[in-house]
XYZ file of C-alpha atoms in Angstrom:
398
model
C 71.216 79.927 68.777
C 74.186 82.026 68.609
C 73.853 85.444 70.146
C 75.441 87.408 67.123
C 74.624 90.596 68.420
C 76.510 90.029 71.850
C 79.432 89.185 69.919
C 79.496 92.007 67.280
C 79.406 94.626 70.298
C 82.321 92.732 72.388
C 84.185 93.270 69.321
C 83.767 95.918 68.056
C 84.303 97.083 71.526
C 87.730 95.885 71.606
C 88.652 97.213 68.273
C 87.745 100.739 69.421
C 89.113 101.024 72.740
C 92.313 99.710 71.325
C 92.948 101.942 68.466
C 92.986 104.626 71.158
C 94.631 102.141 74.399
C 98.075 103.997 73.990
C 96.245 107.642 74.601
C 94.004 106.011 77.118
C 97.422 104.914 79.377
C 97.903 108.759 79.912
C 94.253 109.059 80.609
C 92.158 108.703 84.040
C 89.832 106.446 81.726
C 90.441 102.524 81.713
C 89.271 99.679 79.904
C 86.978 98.302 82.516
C 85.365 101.272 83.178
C 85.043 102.118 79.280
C 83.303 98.203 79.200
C 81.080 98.297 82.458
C 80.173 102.558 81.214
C 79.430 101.010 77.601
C 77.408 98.223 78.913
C 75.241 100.584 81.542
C 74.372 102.420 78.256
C 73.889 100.228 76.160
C 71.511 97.640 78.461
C 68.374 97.813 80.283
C 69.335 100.488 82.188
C 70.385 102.916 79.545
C 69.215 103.227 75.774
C 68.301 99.605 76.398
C 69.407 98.452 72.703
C 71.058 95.012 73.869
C 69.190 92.534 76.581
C 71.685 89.783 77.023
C 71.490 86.967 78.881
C 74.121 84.524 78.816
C 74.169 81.553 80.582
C 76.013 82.216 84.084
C 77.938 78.932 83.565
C 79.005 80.249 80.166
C 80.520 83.443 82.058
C 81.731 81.504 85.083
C 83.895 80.018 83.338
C 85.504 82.882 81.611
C 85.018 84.890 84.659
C 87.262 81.998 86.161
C 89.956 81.415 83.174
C 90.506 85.913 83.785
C 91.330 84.852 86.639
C 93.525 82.362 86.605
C 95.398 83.955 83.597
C 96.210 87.137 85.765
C 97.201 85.429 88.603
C 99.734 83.879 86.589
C 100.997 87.034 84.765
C 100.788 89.376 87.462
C 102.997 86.731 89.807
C 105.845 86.394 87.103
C 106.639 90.416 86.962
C 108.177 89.270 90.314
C 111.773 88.697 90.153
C 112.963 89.599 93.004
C 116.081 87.420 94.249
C 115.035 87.156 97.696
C 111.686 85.580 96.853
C 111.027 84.725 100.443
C 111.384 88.075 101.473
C 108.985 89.377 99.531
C 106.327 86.809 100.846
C 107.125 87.552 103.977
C 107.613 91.273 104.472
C 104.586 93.959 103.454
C 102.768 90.839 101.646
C 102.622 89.151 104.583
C 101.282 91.888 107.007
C 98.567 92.196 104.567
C 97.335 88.608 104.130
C 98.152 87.436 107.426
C 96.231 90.466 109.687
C 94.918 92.611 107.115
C 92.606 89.952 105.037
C 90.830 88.524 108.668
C 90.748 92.297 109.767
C 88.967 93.382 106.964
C 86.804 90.358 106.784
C 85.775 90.419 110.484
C 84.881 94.330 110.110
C 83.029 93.765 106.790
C 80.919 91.125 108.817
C 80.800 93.724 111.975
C 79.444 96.713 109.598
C 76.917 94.724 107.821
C 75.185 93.043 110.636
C 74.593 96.938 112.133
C 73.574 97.974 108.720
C 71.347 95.312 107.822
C 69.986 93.616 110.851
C 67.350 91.658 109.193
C 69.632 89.794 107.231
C 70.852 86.139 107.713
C 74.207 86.129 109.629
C 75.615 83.840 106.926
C 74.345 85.939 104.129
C 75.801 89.017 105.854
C 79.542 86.986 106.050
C 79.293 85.711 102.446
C 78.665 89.551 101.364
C 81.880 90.120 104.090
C 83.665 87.679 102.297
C 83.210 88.289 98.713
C 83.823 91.784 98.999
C 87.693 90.877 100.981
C 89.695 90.180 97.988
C 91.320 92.375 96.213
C 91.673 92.994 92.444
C 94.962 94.156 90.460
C 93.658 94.443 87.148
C 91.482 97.832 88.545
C 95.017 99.200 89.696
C 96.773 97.664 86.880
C 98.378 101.623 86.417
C 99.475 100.940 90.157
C 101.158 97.938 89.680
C 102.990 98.350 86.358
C 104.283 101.870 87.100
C 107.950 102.462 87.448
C 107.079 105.382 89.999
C 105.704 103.454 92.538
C 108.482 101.826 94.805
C 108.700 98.182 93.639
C 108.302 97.144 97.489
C 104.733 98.796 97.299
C 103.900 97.365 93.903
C 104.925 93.182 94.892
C 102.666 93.962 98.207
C 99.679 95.048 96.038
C 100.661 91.942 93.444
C 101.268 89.203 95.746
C 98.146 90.456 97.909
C 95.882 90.281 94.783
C 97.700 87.137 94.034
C 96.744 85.027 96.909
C 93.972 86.686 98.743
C 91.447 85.802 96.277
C 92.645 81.554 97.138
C 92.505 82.500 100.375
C 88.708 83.881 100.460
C 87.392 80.945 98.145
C 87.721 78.202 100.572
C 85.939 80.068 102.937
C 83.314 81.153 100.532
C 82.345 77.364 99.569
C 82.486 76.774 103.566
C 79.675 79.678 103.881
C 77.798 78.784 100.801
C 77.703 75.273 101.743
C 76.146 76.610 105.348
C 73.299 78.918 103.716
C 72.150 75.453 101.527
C 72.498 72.566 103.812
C 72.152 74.052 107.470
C 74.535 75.123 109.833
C 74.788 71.334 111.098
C 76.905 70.919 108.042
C 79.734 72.146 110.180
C 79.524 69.100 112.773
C 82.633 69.220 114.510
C 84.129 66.412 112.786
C 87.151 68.276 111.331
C 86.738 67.761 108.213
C 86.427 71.408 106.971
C 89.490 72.352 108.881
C 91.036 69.302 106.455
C 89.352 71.038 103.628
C 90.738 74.292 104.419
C 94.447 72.626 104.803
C 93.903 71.054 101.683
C 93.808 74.090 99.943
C 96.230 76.363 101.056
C 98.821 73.371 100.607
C 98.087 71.229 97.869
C 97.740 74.671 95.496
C 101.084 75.845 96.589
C 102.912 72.582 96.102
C 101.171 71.994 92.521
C 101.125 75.171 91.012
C 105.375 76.125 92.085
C 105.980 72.527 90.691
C 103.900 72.676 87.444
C 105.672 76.312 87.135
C 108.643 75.441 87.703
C 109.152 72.340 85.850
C 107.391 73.100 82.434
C 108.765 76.564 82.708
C 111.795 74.618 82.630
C 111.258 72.622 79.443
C 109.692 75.366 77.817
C 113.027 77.490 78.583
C 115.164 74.032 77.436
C 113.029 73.528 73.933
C 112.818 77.486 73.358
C 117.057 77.865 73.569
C 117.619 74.499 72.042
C 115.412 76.035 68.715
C 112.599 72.865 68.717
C 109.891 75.461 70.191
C 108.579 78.185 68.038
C 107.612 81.777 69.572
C 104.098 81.038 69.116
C 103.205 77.798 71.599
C 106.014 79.459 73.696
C 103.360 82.662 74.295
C 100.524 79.536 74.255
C 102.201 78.123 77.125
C 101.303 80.575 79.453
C 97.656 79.345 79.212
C 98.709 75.712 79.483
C 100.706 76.442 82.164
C 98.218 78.140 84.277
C 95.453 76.026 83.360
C 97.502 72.401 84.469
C 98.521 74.669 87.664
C 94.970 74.947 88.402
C 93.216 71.712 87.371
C 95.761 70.003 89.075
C 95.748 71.617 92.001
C 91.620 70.984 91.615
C 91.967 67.860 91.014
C 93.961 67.210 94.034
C 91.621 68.861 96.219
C 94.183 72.394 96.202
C 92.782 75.569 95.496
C 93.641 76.270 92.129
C 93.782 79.992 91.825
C 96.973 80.374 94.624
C 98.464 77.356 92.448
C 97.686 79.214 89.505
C 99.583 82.522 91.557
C 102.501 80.322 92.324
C 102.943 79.035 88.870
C 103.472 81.911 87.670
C 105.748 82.843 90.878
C 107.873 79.851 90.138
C 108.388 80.128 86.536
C 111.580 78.252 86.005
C 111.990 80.531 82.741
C 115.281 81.919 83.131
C 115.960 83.219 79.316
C 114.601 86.839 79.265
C 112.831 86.642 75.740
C 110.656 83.526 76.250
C 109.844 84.684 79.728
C 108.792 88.344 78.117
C 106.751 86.288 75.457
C 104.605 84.193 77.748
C 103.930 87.594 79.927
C 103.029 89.385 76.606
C 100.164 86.399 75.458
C 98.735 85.991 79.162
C 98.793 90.031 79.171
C 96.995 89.900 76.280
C 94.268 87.188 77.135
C 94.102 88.250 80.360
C 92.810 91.313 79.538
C 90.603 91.145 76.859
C 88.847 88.061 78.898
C 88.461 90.922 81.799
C 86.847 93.422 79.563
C 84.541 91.088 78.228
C 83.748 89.963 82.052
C 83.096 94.020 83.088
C 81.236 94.376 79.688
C 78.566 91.615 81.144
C 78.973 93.347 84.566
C 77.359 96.316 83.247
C 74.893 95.126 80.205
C 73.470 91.830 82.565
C 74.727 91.944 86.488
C 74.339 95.396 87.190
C 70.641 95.965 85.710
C 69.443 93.246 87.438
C 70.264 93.905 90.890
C 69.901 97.642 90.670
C 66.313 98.065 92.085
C 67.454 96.787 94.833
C 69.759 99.259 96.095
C 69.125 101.734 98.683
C 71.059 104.424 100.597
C 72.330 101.586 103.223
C 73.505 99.642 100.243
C 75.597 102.793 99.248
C 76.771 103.468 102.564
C 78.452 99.460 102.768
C 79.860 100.076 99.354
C 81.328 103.361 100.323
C 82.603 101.546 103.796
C 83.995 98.874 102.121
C 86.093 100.759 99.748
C 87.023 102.618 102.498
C 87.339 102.234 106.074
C 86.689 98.497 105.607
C 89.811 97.701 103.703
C 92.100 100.995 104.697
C 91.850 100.596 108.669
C 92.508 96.649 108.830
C 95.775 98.013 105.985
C 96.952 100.550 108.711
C 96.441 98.183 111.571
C 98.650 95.402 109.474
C 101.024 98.027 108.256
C 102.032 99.639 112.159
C 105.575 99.025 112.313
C 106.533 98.657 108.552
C 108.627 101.245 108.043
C 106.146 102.939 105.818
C 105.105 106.350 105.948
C 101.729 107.723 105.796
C 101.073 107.916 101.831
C 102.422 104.659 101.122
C 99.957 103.120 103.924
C 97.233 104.703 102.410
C 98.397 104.316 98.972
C 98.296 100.599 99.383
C 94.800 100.564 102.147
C 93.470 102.588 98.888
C 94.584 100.503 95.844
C 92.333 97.457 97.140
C 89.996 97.133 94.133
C 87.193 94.863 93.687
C 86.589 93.168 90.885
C 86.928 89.967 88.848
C 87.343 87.631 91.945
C 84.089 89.300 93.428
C 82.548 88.711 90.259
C 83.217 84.691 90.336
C 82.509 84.152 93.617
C 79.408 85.964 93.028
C 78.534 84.006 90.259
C 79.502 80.737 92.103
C 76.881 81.732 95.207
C 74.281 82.684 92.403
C 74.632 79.477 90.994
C 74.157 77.213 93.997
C 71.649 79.072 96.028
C 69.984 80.993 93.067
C 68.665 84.546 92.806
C 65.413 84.840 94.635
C 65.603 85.717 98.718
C 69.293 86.880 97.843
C 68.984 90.079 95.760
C 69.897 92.409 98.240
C 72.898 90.467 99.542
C 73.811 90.179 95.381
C 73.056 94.109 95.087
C 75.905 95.418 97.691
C 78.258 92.900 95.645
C 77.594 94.575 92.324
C 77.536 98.147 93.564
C 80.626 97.884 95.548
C 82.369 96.403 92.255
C 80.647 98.905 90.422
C 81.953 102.084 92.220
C 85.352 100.441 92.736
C 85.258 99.917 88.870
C 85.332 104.140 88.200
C 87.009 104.901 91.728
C 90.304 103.278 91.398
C 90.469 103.119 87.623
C 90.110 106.599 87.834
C 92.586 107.462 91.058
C 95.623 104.958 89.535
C 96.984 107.785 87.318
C 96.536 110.402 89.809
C 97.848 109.120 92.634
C 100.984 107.254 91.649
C 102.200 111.178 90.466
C 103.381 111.268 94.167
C 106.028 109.181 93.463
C 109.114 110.461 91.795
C 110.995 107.779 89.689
């Protein structure tokens, strides 16, 4: 049966918030935290008028197609010339030291916090919670004020830390079902792992680059109208990523480098397939952040406690900004920017998937607490650094 109500209130949602989006840009207020606020309301734990639950496949998937739409956007707004350099400067730092930092302390802080639970339990949490979301910071990363070195670190971060973590996460989940004599020493999750951070690469730059290319060929030549050129930015990134899938890559970082290889050189069909996966992109997310609030939140939310605050607090805080410092020494940076960027380390629709992904294969019961400092930590990082974008990117003088 179709769940009418569920879909009158997404849209009507979306209608309202975007006769006012314009005035909401020059507002501390954001669209996921005018979804997830709308949802707390409206659900269990507010007036209680809607009690949806959709299947968690049904929103795994879209929770997965968000992401693998923004990866692609977000990675073509980079055009800078000296491609490599970008990889490997500030980007670089950050994935290379400041994603193991970060994971190893979120591990370190959780096993003193919550001794009683399962050391693989306490690494997923660790690990879910270490990548990072643009979409939350989305004022941070489209902003002309902010220096554009600052703003491809935050983008490129976003754009390949979440492949990064989700190799690992399957590694751990895998563990917490079968035993840890899964990991027997045979090498074949250290193939796995290799697998992934090299197929996705080598997929997603060539599926970018090549049908970027024909799209650019068949948009000049006049055989291509403006409408599958905006389409192709979701064929694009979907090939990138069920290829790379298929192939046993990661798909999200092929997704990322489709979009970072783009061979789209004309400036108007490039600026029309940014403008449809914009567009997709986001109102996939808001739907995602309105079932974050209306379904994930209410159903975890007994379960909190004042330790489950405290992690969420820590790992919005000194869990991401000291392993940012730490990865930062010797950048050139001064002290703002390196707390600008340890700051602007959302969390949101990656944690969301992955959650979804360890819900789904080890289910809900024994795991509600691990599953509750997930959803609060998403949830305060939701209002936090929606809120903060606007504010603190004033520092910067254009």
């Amino acid at each position: 049966m179709h769940d009418y109500p569920g879909i009158i209130l997404t849209a009507l949602l979306i209608l309202l918030f975007g006769l006012f989006s314009r005035l909401a840009e020059r507002s501390p207020i954001t669209g996921p935290m005018f979804f997830v606020g709308v949802g707390l309301l409206l659900g269990p734990l507010g007036l209680d008028l809607f009690n949806i639950k959709p299947g968690a496949d049904v929103v795994k998937t879209v929770a997965e197609i968000t992401l693998i739409l923004i990866l692609f956007v977000d990675a073509t707004m980079i055009r800078s010339v000296h491609l490599g350099n970008v990889l490997a400067g500030l980007p670089a730092r950050l994935l290379v030291l400041g994603l193991p930092l970060t994971m190893l302390l979120g591990i370190g802080v959780a096993k003193v916090l919550f001794p009683s639970m399962d050391l693989w339990l306490i690494v997923l949490v660790a690990l879910i919670l270490s990548p990072t979301d643009a979409a939350l910071g989305l004022a941070v990363i489209t902003s002309p004020k902010v220096p554009t070195k600052i703003r491809e670190a935050l983008s490129v971060e976003s754009g390949l830390n979440d492949g990064i973590v989700l190799p690992l996460v399957i590694v751990c989940i895998a563990v917490l079902v079968e035993g840890s004599q899964v990991i027997d020493g045979s090498g074949r999750w250290t193939v796995f792992m290799a697998k992934q951070l090299t197929i996705g690469p080598l997929v997603g730059g060539l599926i970018g680059w090549g049908g970027g290319y024909l799209v650019d060929r068949a948009a000049t030549a006049g055989w291509m109208k403006g409408a599958f050129q905006r389409l192709s930015a979701l064929s694009l990134a979907l090939l990138a990523f069920a290829g790379a899938e298929l192939l046993q890559g990661n798909g999200f970082i092929a997704a990322f480098f489709a979009g970072l290889m783009l061979g789209v050189k004309t400036p108007a069909v490039r600026e029309r397939i940014q403008e449809f996966g914009e567009a997709e992109g986001q109102l996939l997310s808001l739907f995602i952040f309105l079932i974050f609030g209306l379904v994930l939140v209410p159903i975890v939310a007994d379960a909190w406690n004042a330790w489950t605050l405290f992690y969420a607090l820590l790992s919005l805080t000194v869990i991401r900004m000291l392993p940012v410092a730490i990865s930062l020494t010797g950048s050139g940076l001064n002290y703002y920017d390196v707390g600008f960027i340890g700051w602007f380390g959302p969390r949101g629709i990656a944690s969301i998937l992955y959650l979804l992904i360890a819900a789904g294969e080890l289910g809900v019961v024994g795991y509600i607490d691990a599953y509750s400092i997930i959803v609060l930590t998403v949830l305060i990082s939701t209002f936090a650094h929606g809120s903060s974008a606007l504010v603190l990117t004033k520092h910067y003088k254009v």
